[in-house]
Short mmCIF file of C-alpha atoms in Angstrom, two decimals:
data_model
loop_
_atom_site.label_atom_id
_atom_site.label_comp_id
_atom_site.label_asym_id
_atom_site.label_seq_id
_atom_site.Cartn_x
_atom_site.Cartn_y
_atom_site.Cartn_z
CA UNK Z 24 0.07 0.05 -0.01
CA UNK Z 25 2.72 2.30 0.90
CA UNK Z 26 4.78 1.61 -2.14
CA UNK Z 27 1.83 2.17 -4.41
CA UNK Z 28 0.84 5.43 -2.61
CA UNK Z 29 4.45 6.61 -3.32
CA UNK Z 30 3.93 5.67 -6.95
CA UNK Z 31 0.77 7.59 -7.26
CA UNK Z 32 1.93 10.58 -5.30
CA UNK Z 33 3.83 12.32 -8.26
CA UNK Z 34 0.55 12.34 -10.30
CA UNK Z 35 -1.28 14.34 -7.32
CA UNK Z 36 1.83 16.49 -6.63
CA UNK Z 37 1.46 17.61 -10.50
CA UNK Z 38 -2.36 18.28 -9.78
CA UNK Z 39 -1.28 20.17 -6.57
CA UNK Z 40 1.15 22.09 -8.52
CA UNK Z 41 -1.49 23.05 -10.99
CA UNK Z 42 -3.88 23.90 -8.17
CA UNK Z 43 -1.31 26.25 -6.56
CA UNK Z 44 -0.63 28.05 -10.00
CA UNK Z 45 -4.33 28.68 -10.35
CA UNK Z 46 -4.97 29.59 -6.79
CA UNK Z 47 -2.26 32.15 -6.86
CA UNK Z 48 -3.19 33.44 -10.06
CA UNK Z 49 0.13 32.63 -11.39
CA UNK Z 50 -2.03 30.64 -14.02
CA UNK Z 51 -5.00 32.60 -15.02
CA UNK Z 52 -8.49 30.87 -15.99
CA UNK Z 53 -7.83 31.89 -19.51
CA UNK Z 54 -4.28 30.13 -19.54
CA UNK Z 55 -5.99 26.99 -17.91
CA UNK Z 56 -8.63 26.89 -20.69
CA UNK Z 57 -6.03 26.96 -23.30
CA UNK Z 58 -3.75 24.56 -21.67
CA UNK Z 59 -6.81 22.13 -21.48
CA UNK Z 60 -7.43 22.68 -25.15
CA UNK Z 61 -4.09 21.81 -25.94
CA UNK Z 62 -4.16 18.60 -23.83
CA UNK Z 63 -7.63 17.55 -25.06
CA UNK Z 64 -7.26 18.17 -28.75
CA UNK Z 65 -3.64 17.58 -29.38
CA UNK Z 66 -1.65 15.82 -26.64
CA UNK Z 67 -4.20 13.42 -25.23
CA UNK Z 68 -5.28 12.68 -28.92
CA UNK Z 69 -1.81 11.86 -30.04
CA UNK Z 70 -1.31 9.46 -26.96
CA UNK Z 71 -4.71 7.79 -27.60
CA UNK Z 72 -3.87 7.32 -31.36
CA UNK Z 73 -0.48 5.84 -30.50
CA UNK Z 74 -2.02 3.44 -27.97
CA UNK Z 75 -5.05 2.37 -30.02
CA UNK Z 76 -3.08 1.99 -33.25
CA UNK Z 77 -1.28 -0.90 -31.31
CA UNK Z 78 -4.70 -2.54 -30.35
CA UNK Z 79 -6.88 -5.03 -32.37
CA UNK Z 80 -10.41 -4.27 -32.72
CA UNK Z 81 -11.34 -7.75 -31.06
CA UNK Z 82 -9.62 -6.51 -27.79
CA UNK Z 83 -12.19 -3.83 -27.58
CA UNK Z 84 -15.13 -6.21 -28.26
CA UNK Z 85 -14.93 -7.99 -24.80
CA UNK Z 86 -18.63 -8.14 -24.24
CA UNK Z 87 -18.55 -9.62 -20.73
CA UNK Z 88 -16.20 -6.53 -19.78
CA UNK Z 89 -18.51 -4.13 -21.38
CA UNK Z 90 -21.64 -5.58 -19.90
CA UNK Z 91 -20.02 -5.68 -16.41
CA UNK Z 92 -19.07 -2.10 -16.45
CA UNK Z 93 -22.18 -0.88 -18.01
CA UNK Z 94 -24.73 -2.83 -15.87
CA UNK Z 95 -22.74 -1.99 -12.56
CA UNK Z 96 -22.48 1.71 -13.47
CA UNK Z 97 -26.21 1.77 -14.55
CA UNK Z 98 -27.13 0.38 -11.08
CA UNK Z 99 -25.23 2.98 -9.30
CA UNK Z 100 -26.59 5.68 -11.71
CA UNK Z 101 -30.21 4.65 -10.96
CA UNK Z 102 -29.51 4.31 -7.24
CA UNK Z 103 -28.24 7.88 -7.06
CA UNK Z 104 -31.05 9.14 -9.09
CA UNK Z 105 -33.60 7.48 -6.89
CA UNK Z 106 -32.02 9.02 -3.75
CA UNK Z 107 -31.99 12.50 -5.30
CA UNK Z 108 -35.53 12.19 -6.27
CA UNK Z 109 -36.49 11.07 -2.84
CA UNK Z 110 -34.66 14.22 -1.47
CA UNK Z 111 -37.09 16.28 -3.55
CA UNK Z 112 -34.54 17.01 -6.37
CA UNK Z 113 -35.78 17.86 -9.78
CA UNK Z 114 -35.16 15.25 -12.47
CA UNK Z 115 -32.27 17.36 -14.14
CA UNK Z 116 -30.51 17.78 -10.84
CA UNK Z 117 -30.79 14.15 -10.04
CA UNK Z 118 -29.38 13.29 -13.38
CA UNK Z 119 -26.38 15.44 -12.68
CA UNK Z 120 -25.75 13.96 -9.29
CA UNK Z 121 -25.98 10.43 -10.79
CA UNK Z 122 -23.23 11.64 -13.35
CA UNK Z 123 -21.17 12.63 -10.35
CA UNK Z 124 -21.64 9.23 -8.80
CA UNK Z 125 -20.32 7.36 -11.98
CA UNK Z 126 -18.30 9.38 -14.44
CA UNK Z 127 -14.66 9.39 -13.55
CA UNK Z 128 -11.65 11.33 -14.82
CA UNK Z 129 -10.65 8.48 -17.06
CA UNK Z 130 -9.32 10.72 -19.97
CA UNK Z 131 -7.22 13.11 -18.05
CA UNK Z 132 -6.21 11.10 -14.97
CA UNK Z 133 -7.08 7.47 -15.80
CA UNK Z 134 -5.26 6.92 -18.93
CA UNK Z 135 -1.79 8.18 -17.84
CA UNK Z 136 -1.94 6.92 -14.38
CA UNK Z 137 -3.37 3.51 -14.97
CA UNK Z 138 -1.23 2.67 -17.95
CA UNK Z 139 1.88 3.64 -16.13
CA UNK Z 140 0.97 1.85 -12.84
CA UNK Z 141 -0.74 -1.25 -14.29
CA UNK Z 142 1.30 -1.58 -17.41
CA UNK Z 143 0.50 -0.97 -21.21
CA UNK Z 144 -1.88 -3.78 -21.45
CA UNK Z 145 -4.24 -1.53 -19.39
CA UNK Z 146 -5.04 0.72 -22.38
CA UNK Z 147 -7.65 -1.56 -24.02
CA UNK Z 148 -9.69 -2.03 -20.83
CA UNK Z 149 -9.42 1.73 -20.05
CA UNK Z 150 -10.42 2.63 -23.66
CA UNK Z 151 -13.56 0.42 -23.14
CA UNK Z 152 -14.47 2.30 -19.89
CA UNK Z 153 -13.95 5.64 -21.50
CA UNK Z 154 -16.05 4.51 -24.56
CA UNK Z 155 -19.07 3.53 -22.17
CA UNK Z 156 -18.79 6.77 -20.31
CA UNK Z 157 -18.79 8.97 -23.37
CA UNK Z 158 -21.17 7.04 -25.59
CA UNK Z 159 -23.87 5.82 -23.06
CA UNK Z 160 -23.71 8.19 -20.23
CA UNK Z 161 -22.53 11.26 -22.04
CA UNK Z 162 -25.54 10.88 -24.31
CA UNK Z 163 -27.96 9.95 -21.49
CA UNK Z 164 -27.48 13.23 -19.54
CA UNK Z 165 -28.36 15.34 -22.62
CA UNK Z 166 -31.44 13.35 -23.33
CA UNK Z 167 -32.50 13.45 -19.62
CA UNK Z 168 -32.02 17.15 -19.38
CA UNK Z 169 -33.83 17.85 -22.67
CA UNK Z 170 -36.74 15.56 -21.58
CA UNK Z 171 -37.04 17.35 -18.25
CA UNK Z 172 -37.29 20.65 -19.91
CA UNK Z 173 -39.84 19.43 -22.38
CA UNK Z 174 -37.46 20.12 -25.31
CA UNK Z 175 -36.80 16.62 -26.17
CA UNK Z 176 -37.54 15.35 -29.80
CA UNK Z 177 -36.04 12.56 -31.93
CA UNK Z 178 -34.08 15.36 -33.70
CA UNK Z 179 -31.93 15.56 -30.75
CA UNK Z 180 -30.40 12.21 -31.36
CA UNK Z 181 -28.48 13.12 -34.53
CA UNK Z 182 -27.02 16.03 -32.58
CA UNK Z 183 -25.97 13.89 -29.83
CA UNK Z 184 -24.32 11.38 -32.43
CA UNK Z 185 -22.59 14.46 -34.22
CA UNK Z 186 -21.20 15.55 -30.79
CA UNK Z 187 -19.68 12.18 -30.13
CA UNK Z 188 -18.17 12.05 -33.64
CA UNK Z 189 -16.62 15.48 -33.01
CA UNK Z 190 -15.08 14.40 -29.65
CA UNK Z 191 -11.34 14.17 -30.13
CA UNK Z 192 -10.80 11.21 -27.85
CA UNK Z 193 -13.34 9.17 -29.92
CA UNK Z 194 -11.81 10.39 -33.10
CA UNK Z 195 -8.20 9.48 -32.23
CA UNK Z 196 -9.26 6.09 -30.85
CA UNK Z 197 -11.18 5.30 -33.93
CA UNK Z 198 -8.44 6.36 -36.23
CA UNK Z 199 -5.94 4.34 -34.27
CA UNK Z 200 -8.07 1.27 -34.57
CA UNK Z 201 -8.52 1.74 -38.41
CA UNK Z 202 -4.82 2.20 -38.64
CA UNK Z 203 -4.29 -1.05 -36.89
CA UNK Z 204 -7.05 -2.91 -38.75
CA UNK Z 205 -5.38 -2.12 -41.98
CA UNK Z 206 -1.99 -3.03 -40.50
CA UNK Z 207 -0.54 0.25 -41.60
CA UNK Z 208 3.03 0.87 -40.56
CA UNK Z 209 3.77 4.13 -38.68
CA UNK Z 210 6.75 5.92 -40.21
CA UNK Z 211 9.56 6.76 -37.88
CA UNK Z 212 9.12 10.45 -37.96
CA UNK Z 213 5.33 10.20 -37.29
CA UNK Z 214 5.94 7.59 -34.52
CA UNK Z 215 8.51 10.12 -32.90
CA UNK Z 216 6.11 13.08 -33.51
CA UNK Z 217 3.33 11.04 -31.62
CA UNK Z 218 5.64 10.01 -28.94
CA UNK Z 219 6.84 13.60 -28.27
CA UNK Z 220 3.49 15.11 -28.35
CA UNK Z 221 1.63 12.38 -26.44
CA UNK Z 222 4.33 12.74 -23.63
CA UNK Z 223 2.93 16.07 -23.01
CA UNK Z 224 -0.49 14.65 -22.18
CA UNK Z 225 0.39 13.36 -18.75
CA UNK Z 226 2.02 16.45 -17.09
CA UNK Z 227 -0.32 18.80 -19.16
CA UNK Z 228 -3.55 17.02 -18.05
CA UNK Z 229 -2.62 16.74 -14.42
CA UNK Z 230 -1.48 20.20 -14.10
CA UNK Z 231 -4.70 21.44 -16.02
CA UNK Z 232 -6.69 19.28 -13.60
CA UNK Z 233 -5.20 21.08 -10.62
CA UNK Z 234 -5.49 24.57 -12.20
CA UNK Z 235 -9.12 24.12 -12.96
CA UNK Z 236 -9.84 22.89 -9.35
CA UNK Z 237 -8.62 26.26 -8.08
CA UNK Z 238 -11.63 27.82 -9.65
CA UNK Z 239 -14.01 25.27 -7.96
CA UNK Z 240 -15.91 26.28 -4.93
CA UNK Z 241 -16.75 23.91 -2.12
CA UNK Z 242 -20.43 24.71 -1.43
CA UNK Z 243 -23.23 22.19 -0.18
CA UNK Z 244 -20.62 20.07 1.37
CA UNK Z 245 -22.97 17.36 2.61
CA UNK Z 246 -24.19 16.37 -0.62
CA UNK Z 247 -20.67 16.66 -2.31
CA UNK Z 248 -19.31 14.35 0.44
CA UNK Z 249 -21.94 11.80 -0.21
CA UNK Z 250 -21.56 11.92 -3.90
CA UNK Z 251 -17.75 11.63 -3.47
CA UNK Z 252 -18.23 8.44 -1.35
CA UNK Z 253 -20.45 7.04 -4.08
CA UNK Z 254 -18.00 7.67 -6.69
CA UNK Z 255 -14.83 6.68 -4.78
CA UNK Z 256 -16.19 3.66 -2.83
CA UNK Z 257 -19.66 2.41 -3.97
CA UNK Z 258 -19.07 2.60 -7.62
CA UNK Z 259 -15.75 0.45 -7.73
CA UNK Z 260 -17.45 -1.80 -5.19
CA UNK Z 261 -20.41 -2.23 -7.66
CA UNK Z 262 -18.12 -2.81 -10.60
CA UNK Z 263 -16.08 -5.43 -8.51
CA UNK Z 264 -19.21 -7.42 -7.93
CA UNK Z 265 -20.30 -7.53 -11.50
CA UNK Z 266 -16.84 -8.01 -13.02
CA UNK Z 267 -15.54 -10.77 -10.57
CA UNK Z 268 -18.87 -12.53 -9.55
CA UNK Z 269 -21.47 -11.88 -12.15
CA UNK Z 270 -19.74 -11.70 -15.53
CA UNK Z 271 -16.49 -13.23 -14.40
CA UNK Z 272 -14.20 -11.00 -16.49
CA UNK Z 273 -10.76 -11.94 -16.89
CA UNK Z 274 -8.82 -10.95 -13.66
CA UNK Z 275 -6.44 -8.42 -15.00
CA UNK Z 276 -9.03 -6.74 -17.17
CA UNK Z 277 -11.43 -6.77 -14.13
CA UNK Z 278 -8.54 -5.03 -11.94
CA UNK Z 279 -8.22 -2.19 -14.47
CA UNK Z 280 -12.05 -1.80 -14.72
CA UNK Z 281 -12.27 -1.42 -10.88
CA UNK Z 282 -9.46 0.88 -10.78
CA UNK Z 283 -10.89 3.05 -13.36
CA UNK Z 284 -14.24 3.05 -11.52
CA UNK Z 285 -12.40 4.46 -8.49
CA UNK Z 286 -11.25 7.64 -10.21
CA UNK Z 287 -12.65 11.02 -8.97
CA UNK Z 288 -15.39 12.85 -10.75
CA UNK Z 289 -14.50 14.05 -14.23
CA UNK Z 290 -14.23 17.76 -15.07
CA UNK Z 291 -16.51 17.43 -18.01
CA UNK Z 292 -19.60 16.98 -15.56
CA UNK Z 293 -19.03 20.40 -14.38
CA UNK Z 294 -18.67 21.79 -17.87
CA UNK Z 295 -22.10 20.49 -18.62
CA UNK Z 296 -23.62 21.51 -15.41
CA UNK Z 297 -22.45 25.09 -16.03
CA UNK Z 298 -23.64 25.00 -19.73
CA UNK Z 299 -27.13 23.90 -18.70
CA UNK Z 300 -27.22 26.04 -15.49
CA UNK Z 301 -28.03 22.86 -13.22
CA UNK Z 302 -26.41 22.59 -9.86
CA UNK Z 303 -23.02 23.73 -11.02
CA UNK Z 304 -21.72 24.53 -7.36
CA UNK Z 305 -22.74 21.09 -6.34
CA UNK Z 306 -20.91 19.44 -8.91
CA UNK Z 307 -17.90 21.68 -8.52
CA UNK Z 308 -17.57 20.71 -4.82
CA UNK Z 309 -18.03 17.22 -5.68
CA UNK Z 310 -15.08 17.18 -8.09
CA UNK Z 311 -12.84 19.07 -5.68
CA UNK Z 312 -13.59 16.81 -2.73
CA UNK Z 313 -13.42 13.55 -4.75
CA UNK Z 314 -10.31 14.54 -6.35
CA UNK Z 315 -8.58 15.51 -2.92
CA UNK Z 316 -9.89 12.20 -1.15
CA UNK Z 317 -8.72 10.09 -4.29
CA UNK Z 318 -5.08 10.58 -3.33
CA UNK Z 319 -5.74 7.98 -0.57
CA UNK Z 320 -8.59 6.02 -2.07
CA UNK Z 321 -7.06 5.34 -5.40
CA UNK Z 322 -3.73 4.05 -3.85
CA UNK Z 323 -5.78 1.59 -1.79
CA UNK Z 324 -7.86 0.48 -4.82
CA UNK Z 325 -4.87 -0.24 -6.93
CA UNK Z 326 -3.25 -2.17 -4.14
CA UNK Z 327 -6.42 -4.33 -4.00
CA UNK Z 328 -6.61 -4.83 -7.74
CA UNK Z 329 -2.86 -5.71 -7.95
CA UNK Z 330 -3.39 -8.37 -5.26
CA UNK Z 331 -6.02 -10.16 -7.37
#
């Protein structure tokens, strides 16, 4: 446990450095936004393309894995939604609380951390988790919010699909898989270009997470603490049951899935909450608290999955 904590500590020190830079205004909100764009559209895309170009499509068609993660995540999603509705929250707010309970920071934190700590073989399972989060739950929140506001129509589905197609993470993964499917060689200069650019993803993403956290406010702490506990503890617990007992996923892949489920709440949940004007302070506080607490919980979770 102590050894794994020391291995994860540099990741959180980078987040802490970014937080300090944002908190002291050494890094402005505008600078953080541009750094995030660089990581999201360029560095992370290069990393994902390089990783996925070495994968085979059948590695990402592991249906027991997909069903285990999807079913467990949906159970937690419905559980949080039900609790929120019982507390008298409107449907749209309940949906965002449910997003906080299941959507982890897989892109910016999970990919660099889990691949480094659990080995390069982790990229396939991590990509499957990311795909389910983006395609299923990323679409679901838009549909629920639209329906709750009485603006849902079947015409929104093509817009959701276009939004997914434009997501650079999905684009880079798809292009990498196509490259692999056609067994195309990667020329030396291109490989070095992807290596150099992709190497900026890890420090850039972690610094950007910290700098963006500096703008978050810790309001409505009781709900935020509850949602953080759901994300960091209940979600990986549910995924563990589904992966190991129900669907009997291969042990290593199940460990990666469980570790991915233990990641703190993703920043894009706040972006959507702010965009729709639905509980942004609550989501903001949950991201802040879950990220701070995950310094310890992720280390414990990785220690557990490596012992499987």
